Coordinates of C-alpha atoms and ligand atoms in Angstrom, one line a residue:
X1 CA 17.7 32.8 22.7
X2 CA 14.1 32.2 21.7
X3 CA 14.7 32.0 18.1
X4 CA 17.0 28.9 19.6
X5 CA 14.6 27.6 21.4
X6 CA 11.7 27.6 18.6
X7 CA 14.1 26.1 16.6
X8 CA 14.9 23.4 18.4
X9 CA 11.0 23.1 19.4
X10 CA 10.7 22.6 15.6
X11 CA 13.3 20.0 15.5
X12 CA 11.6 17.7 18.3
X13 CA 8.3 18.2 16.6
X14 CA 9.9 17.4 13.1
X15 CA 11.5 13.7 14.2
X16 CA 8.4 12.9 16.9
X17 CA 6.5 13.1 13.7
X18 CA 8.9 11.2 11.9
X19 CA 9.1 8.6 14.9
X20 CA 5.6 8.5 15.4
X21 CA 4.8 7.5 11.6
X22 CA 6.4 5.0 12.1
X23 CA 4.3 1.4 12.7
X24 CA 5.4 -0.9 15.6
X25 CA 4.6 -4.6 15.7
X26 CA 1.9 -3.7 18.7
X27 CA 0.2 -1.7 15.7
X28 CA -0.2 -4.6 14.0
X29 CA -3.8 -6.2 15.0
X30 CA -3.9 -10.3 13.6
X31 CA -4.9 -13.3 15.8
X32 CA -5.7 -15.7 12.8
X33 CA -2.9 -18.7 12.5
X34 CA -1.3 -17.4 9.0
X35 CA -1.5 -14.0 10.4
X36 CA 0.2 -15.2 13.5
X37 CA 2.6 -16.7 11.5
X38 CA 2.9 -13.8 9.4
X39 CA 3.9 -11.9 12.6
X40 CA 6.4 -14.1 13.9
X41 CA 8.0 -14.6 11.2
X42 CA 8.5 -10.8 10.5
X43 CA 10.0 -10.6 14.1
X44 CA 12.7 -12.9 13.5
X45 CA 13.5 -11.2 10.6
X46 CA 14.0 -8.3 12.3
X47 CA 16.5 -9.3 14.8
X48 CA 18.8 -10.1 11.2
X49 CA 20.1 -8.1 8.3
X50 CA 18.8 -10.5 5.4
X51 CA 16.5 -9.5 2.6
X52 CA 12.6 -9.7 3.4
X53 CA 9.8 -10.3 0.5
X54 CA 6.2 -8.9 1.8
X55 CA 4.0 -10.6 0.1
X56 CA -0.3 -9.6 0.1
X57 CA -3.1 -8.8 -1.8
X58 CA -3.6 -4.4 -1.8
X59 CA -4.2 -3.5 1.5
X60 CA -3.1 -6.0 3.4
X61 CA -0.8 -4.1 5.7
X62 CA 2.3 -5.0 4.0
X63 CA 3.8 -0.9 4.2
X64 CA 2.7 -1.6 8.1
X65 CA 4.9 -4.4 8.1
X66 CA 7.7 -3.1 6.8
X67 CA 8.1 -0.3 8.8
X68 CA 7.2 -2.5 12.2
X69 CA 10.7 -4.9 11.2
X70 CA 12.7 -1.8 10.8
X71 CA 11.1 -0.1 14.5
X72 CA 12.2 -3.3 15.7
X73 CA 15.8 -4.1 14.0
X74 CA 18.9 -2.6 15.2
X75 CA 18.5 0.0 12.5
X76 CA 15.5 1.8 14.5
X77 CA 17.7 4.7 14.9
X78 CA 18.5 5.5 11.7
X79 CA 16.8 6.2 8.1
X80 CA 13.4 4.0 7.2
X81 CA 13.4 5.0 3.1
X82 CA 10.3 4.3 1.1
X83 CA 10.2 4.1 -2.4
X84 CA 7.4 3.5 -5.0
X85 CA 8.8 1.5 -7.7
X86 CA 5.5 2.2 -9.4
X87 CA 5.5 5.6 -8.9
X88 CA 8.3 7.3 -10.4
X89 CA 9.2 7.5 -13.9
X90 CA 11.6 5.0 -15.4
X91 CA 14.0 8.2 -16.5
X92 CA 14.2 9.2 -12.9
X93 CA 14.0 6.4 -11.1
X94 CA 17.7 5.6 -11.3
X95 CA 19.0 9.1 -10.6
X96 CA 16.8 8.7 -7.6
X97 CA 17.8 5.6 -6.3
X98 CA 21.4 5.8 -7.2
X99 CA 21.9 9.6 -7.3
X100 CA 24.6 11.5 -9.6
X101 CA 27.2 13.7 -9.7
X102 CA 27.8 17.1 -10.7
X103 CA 27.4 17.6 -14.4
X104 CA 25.9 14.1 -15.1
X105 CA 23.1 15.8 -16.9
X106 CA 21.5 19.2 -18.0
X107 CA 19.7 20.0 -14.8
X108 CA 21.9 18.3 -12.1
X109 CA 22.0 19.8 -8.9
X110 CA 25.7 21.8 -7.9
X111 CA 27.6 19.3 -5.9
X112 CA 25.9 16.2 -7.6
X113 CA 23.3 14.5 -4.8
X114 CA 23.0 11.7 -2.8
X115 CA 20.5 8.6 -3.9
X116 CA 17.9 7.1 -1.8
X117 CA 19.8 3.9 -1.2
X118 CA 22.7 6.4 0.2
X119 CA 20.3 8.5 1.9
X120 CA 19.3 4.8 3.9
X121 CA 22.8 3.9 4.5
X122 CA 22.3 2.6 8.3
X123 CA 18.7 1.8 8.0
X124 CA 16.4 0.5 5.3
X125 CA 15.4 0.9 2.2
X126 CA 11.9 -0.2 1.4
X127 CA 11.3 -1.1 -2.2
X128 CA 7.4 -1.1 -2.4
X129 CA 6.0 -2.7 -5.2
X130 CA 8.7 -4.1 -6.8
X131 CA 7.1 -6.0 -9.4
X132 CA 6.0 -3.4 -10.9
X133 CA 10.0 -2.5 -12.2
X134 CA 11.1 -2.6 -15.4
X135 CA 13.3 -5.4 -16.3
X136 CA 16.1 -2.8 -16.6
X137 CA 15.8 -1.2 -13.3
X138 CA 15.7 -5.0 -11.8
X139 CA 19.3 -5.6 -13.2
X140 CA 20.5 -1.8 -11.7
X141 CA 19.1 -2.7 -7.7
X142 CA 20.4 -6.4 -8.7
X143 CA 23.9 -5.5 -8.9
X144 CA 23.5 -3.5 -5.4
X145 CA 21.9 -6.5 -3.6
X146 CA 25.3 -8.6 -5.2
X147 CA 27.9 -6.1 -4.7
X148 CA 26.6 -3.8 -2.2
X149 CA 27.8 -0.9 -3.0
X150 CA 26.1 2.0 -6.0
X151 CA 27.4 3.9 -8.7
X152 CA 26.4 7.2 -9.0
X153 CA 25.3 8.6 -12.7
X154 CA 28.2 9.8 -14.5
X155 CA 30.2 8.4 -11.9
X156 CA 32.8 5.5 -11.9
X157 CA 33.8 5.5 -8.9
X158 CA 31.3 2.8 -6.5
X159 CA 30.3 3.6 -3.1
X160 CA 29.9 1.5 -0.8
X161 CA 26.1 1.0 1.1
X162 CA 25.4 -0.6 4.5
X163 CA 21.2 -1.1 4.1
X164 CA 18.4 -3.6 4.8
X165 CA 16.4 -4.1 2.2
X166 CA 12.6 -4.7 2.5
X167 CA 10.6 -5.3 -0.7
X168 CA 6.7 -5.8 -1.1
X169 CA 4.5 -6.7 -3.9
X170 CA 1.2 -7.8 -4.8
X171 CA 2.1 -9.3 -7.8
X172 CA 2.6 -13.2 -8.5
X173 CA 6.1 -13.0 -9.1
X174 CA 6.4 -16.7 -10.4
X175 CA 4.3 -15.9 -12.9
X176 CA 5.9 -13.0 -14.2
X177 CA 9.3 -15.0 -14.2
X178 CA 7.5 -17.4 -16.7
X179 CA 6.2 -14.3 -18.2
X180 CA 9.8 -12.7 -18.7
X181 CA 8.7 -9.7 -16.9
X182 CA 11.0 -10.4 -13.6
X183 CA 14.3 -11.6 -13.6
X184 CA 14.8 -14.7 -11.6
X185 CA 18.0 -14.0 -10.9
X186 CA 17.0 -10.7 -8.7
X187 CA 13.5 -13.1 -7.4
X188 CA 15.9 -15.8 -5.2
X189 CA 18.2 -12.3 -4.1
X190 CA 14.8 -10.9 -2.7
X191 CA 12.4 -14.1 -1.8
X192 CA 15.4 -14.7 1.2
X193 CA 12.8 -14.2 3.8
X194 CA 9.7 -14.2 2.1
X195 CA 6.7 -13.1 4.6
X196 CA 2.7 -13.8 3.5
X197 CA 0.4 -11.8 4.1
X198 CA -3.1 -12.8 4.2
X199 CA -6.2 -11.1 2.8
X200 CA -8.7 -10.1 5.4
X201 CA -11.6 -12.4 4.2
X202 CA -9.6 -14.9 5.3
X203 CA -9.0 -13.6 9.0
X204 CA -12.9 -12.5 9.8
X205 CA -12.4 -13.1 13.0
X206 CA -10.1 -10.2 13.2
X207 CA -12.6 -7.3 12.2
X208 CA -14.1 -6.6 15.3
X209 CA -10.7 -6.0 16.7
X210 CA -9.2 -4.3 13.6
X211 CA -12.4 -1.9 13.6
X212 CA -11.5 -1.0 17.4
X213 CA -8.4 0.5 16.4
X214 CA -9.3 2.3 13.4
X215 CA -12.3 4.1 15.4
X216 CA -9.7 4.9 17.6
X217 CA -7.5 6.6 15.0
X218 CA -10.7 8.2 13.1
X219 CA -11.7 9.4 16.8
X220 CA -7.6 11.5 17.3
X221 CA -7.5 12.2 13.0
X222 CA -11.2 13.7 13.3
X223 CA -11.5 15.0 16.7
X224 CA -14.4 12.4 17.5
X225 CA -16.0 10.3 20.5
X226 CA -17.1 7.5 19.0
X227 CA -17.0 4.1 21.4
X228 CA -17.8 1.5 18.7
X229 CA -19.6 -0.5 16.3
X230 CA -22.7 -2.0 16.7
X231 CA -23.6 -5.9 16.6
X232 CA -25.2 -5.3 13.1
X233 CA -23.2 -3.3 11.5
X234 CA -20.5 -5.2 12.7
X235 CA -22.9 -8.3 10.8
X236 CA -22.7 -6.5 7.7
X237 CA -19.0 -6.3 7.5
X238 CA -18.7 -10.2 8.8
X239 CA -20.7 -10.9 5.5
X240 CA -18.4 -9.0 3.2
X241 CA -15.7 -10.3 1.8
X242 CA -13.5 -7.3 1.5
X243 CA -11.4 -7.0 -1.8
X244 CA -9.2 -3.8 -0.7
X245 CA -8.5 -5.7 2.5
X246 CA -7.7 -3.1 5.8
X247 CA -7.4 -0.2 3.6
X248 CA -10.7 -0.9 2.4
X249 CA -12.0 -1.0 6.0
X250 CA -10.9 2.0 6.7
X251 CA -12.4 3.9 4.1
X252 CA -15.8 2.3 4.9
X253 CA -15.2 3.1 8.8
X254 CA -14.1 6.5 8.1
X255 CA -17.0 7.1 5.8
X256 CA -19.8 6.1 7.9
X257 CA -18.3 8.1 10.8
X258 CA -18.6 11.2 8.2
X259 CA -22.0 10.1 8.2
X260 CA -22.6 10.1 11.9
X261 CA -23.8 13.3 13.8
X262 CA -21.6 14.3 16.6
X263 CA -23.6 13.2 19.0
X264 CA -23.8 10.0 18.0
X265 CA -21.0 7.3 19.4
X266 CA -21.8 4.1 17.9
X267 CA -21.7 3.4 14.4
X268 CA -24.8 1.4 12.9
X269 CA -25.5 -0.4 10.2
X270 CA -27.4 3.1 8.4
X271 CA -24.3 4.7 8.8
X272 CA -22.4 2.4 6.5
X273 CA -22.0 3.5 3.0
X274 CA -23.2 0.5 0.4
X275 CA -20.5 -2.5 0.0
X276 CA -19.8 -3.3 -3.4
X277 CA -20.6 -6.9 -3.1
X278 CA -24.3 -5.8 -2.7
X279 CA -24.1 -3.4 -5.8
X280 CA -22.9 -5.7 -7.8
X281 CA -25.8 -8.0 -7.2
X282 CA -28.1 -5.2 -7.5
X283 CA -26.8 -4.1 -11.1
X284 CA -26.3 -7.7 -12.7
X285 CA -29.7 -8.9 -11.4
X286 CA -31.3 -5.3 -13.2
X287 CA -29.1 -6.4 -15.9
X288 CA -31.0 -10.1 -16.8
X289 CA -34.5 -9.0 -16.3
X290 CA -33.9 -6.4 -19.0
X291 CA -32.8 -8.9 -21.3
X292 CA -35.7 -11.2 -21.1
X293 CA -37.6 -8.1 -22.5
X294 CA -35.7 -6.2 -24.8
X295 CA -32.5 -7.9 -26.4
X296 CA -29.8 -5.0 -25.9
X297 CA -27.1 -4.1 -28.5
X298 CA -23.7 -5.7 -27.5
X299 CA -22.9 -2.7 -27.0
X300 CA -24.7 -1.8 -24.7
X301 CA -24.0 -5.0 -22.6
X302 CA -20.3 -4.9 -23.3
X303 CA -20.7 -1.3 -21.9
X304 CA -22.2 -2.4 -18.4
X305 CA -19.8 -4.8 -17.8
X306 CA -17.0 -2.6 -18.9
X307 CA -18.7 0.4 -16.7
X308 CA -19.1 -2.5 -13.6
X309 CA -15.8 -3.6 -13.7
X310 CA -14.0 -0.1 -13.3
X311 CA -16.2 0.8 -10.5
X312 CA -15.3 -2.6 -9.2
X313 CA -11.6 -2.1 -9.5
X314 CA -11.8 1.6 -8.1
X315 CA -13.6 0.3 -5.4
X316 CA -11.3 -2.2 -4.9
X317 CA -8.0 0.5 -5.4
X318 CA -9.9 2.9 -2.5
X319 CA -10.4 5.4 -5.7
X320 CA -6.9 5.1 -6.2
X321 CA -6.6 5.6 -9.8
X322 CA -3.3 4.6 -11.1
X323 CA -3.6 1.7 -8.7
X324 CA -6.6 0.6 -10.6
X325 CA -5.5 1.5 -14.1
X326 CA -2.5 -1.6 -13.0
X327 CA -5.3 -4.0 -11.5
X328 CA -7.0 -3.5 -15.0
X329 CA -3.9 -3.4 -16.7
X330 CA -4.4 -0.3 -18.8
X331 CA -3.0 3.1 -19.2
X332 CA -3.9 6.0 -16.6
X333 CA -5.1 7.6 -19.6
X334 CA -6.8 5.5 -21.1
X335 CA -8.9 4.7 -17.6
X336 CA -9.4 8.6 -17.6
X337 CA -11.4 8.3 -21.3
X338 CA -13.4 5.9 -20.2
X339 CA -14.1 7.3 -17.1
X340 CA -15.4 10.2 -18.8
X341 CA -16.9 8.1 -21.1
X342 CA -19.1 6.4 -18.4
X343 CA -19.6 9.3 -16.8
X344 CA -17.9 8.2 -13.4
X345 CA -16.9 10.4 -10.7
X346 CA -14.2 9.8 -8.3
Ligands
ATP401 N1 -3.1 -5.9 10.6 C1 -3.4 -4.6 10.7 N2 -3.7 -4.1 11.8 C2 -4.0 -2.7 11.9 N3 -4.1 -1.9 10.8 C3 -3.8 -2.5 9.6 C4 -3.4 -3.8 9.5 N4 -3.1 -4.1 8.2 C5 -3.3 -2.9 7.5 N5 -3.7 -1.9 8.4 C6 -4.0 -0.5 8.0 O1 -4.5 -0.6 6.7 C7 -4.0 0.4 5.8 C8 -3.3 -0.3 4.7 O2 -2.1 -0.9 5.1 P1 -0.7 -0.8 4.2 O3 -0.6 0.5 3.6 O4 0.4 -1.3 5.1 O5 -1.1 -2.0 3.2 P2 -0.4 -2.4 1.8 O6 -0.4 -3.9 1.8 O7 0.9 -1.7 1.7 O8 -1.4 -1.9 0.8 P3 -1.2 -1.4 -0.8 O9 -1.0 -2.7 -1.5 O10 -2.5 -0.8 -1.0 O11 -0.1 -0.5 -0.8 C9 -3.0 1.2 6.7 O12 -3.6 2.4 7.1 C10 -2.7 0.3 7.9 O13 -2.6 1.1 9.0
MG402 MG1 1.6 -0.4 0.2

């Protein structure tokens, strides 16, 4: 009877974790008019089955607002599926999203197994950063969008799929169309409801709020007390102009409340770790005075400015490095070498 009961205390636990994950639209902290927009828009959506295009720079909350559509959509109850298109591996990535049947390949699992867009069937399937698919893939989820339904690998047979897909994507997706690197065909399938997000440094007037609620989180995540920010730390984040949008944010809140003793409950200025903007003054003005004296190799220069603008784009990727390996458009690798090259430390 116990063994039950701790079972079934470990299936509750399982799916309020799995509930609780999950973003609402009360989660979602934006009183700016585009953000207000933003908001409404995504709420309508909800209440239908059609196709929604997030739209936002990195860190803009565009994850947050596709789970809030599917909390609030008719769906709720059933499967919110998340997959990172720029995550797994072209060779898997159909397998995964499609799934296969027995014997499809060396490797397949007994039985065959179930995709991720069958494993949503009832609910939704969030295709998170879509533009970063290869021009193959984009035909494969194309042909589900038209004919909803899937074919399994090695299969003939289709199967039918009832899901709401959500896609997101920082890229400009017009300009990849010119650039032949999204079809245009899938683009008008997706951009149905297309939803804008906008970057933070646009919506100031939203910190003091949005810095509320992450102190909050830290406070449960960390076991902490702190109560809030103070007016000039508070200053210094008005005067930044925030690159990595919310996620950036919240690194820099959750940093500085590392740096705060326990006793302390309201974060100040000191507390804030430096924000790149002022670095990156720092290091070009140290770079021109140098040159008035000594004329560097190019080198050297090209080096700097190399060396700035990785720590710029890992800054702006939260240390995220395959995030910033895209942003710079080069291999993981290759940021690695120079990485090591430049002796930077993540
Ligand atoms: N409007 C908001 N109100 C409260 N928290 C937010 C808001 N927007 C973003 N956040 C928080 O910021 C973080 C980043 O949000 P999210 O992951 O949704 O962004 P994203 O656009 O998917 O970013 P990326 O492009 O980096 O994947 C999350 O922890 C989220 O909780
Ligand atoms: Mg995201």
């Amino acid at each position: 009877e116990i063994k039950k009961l701790t079972e079934e205390l470990d299936q509750a636990k399982k799916l309020i974790r799995k509930l609780e994950a999950k973003y609402t639209f009360d989660d979602i902290i934006g009183t700016s008019g585009e953000m207000q927009m933003a908001i409404e828009q995504a709420k309508v959506a909800a209440q239908t089955p059609a196709t929604v295009l997030l739209r936002g720079e990195s860190g803009t909350g565009k994850e947050m607002f596709a789970h809030a559509i599917h909390s609030d959509s008719v769906r709720r109850y059933n499967q919110f599926v998340r997959v990172n298109c720029a995550a797994i591996s072209e060779t898997l990535l159909e397998s995964e999203l499609f799934g296969y049947v027995e014997g499809a390949f060396t490797g397949a699992v007994r039985g065959g197994k179930k995709g991720l867009f069958e494993e949503a069937s009832g609910g939704t399937i969030f295709l998170d950063e879509i533009g970063e698919l290869s021009v193959s893939t984009q035909a494969k989820i194309l042909r589900v969008l038209q004919e909803k339904e899937i074919l399994r690998v090695g299969s003939s047979k289709p199967v039918s799929v009832d899901v709401r897909v959500i896609a997101a994507t920082h890229v400009d997706l017009e300009q990849a169309i010119r650039n032949g690197r999204f079809r245009e065909d899938l683009y008008y399938r997706l951009n149905v409801l297309p939803i804008v997000i906008p970057p933070l440094r646009t919506r100031k007037q939203d910190l003091p709020a949005l810095c509320m609620r992450l102190i909050h989180k830290f406070n449960q995540e960390y076991g902490r007390n702190v109560e809030r920010i103070s007016e000039s730390a508070l200053a210094r984040l008005m005067q930044y102009d925030w690159p990595g949008n919310v996620r950036e944010l919240e690194n820099v809140l959750g940093r500085a409340i590392i740096n705060m003793q326990f006793t302390e409950t309201v974060i100040e200025a000191e507390h804030l770790p430096e924000l790149q903007q002022h670095r990156q003054q720092q290091e070009s003005k140290k770079g021109w005075t140098d040159q008035g004296e000594t004329v560097q190799t190019l080198d050297a220069v090209l080096s700097e400015v190399e060396r700035n603008h990785i720590l710029k784009a890992l800054h702006a990727a939260s240390g995220n490095k395959t995030k910033a390996s895209q942003m710079l458009g080069v291999s993981v690798r290759h940021l690695y070498n120079k990485l090591e090259k430049f002796n930077i430390k993540v």
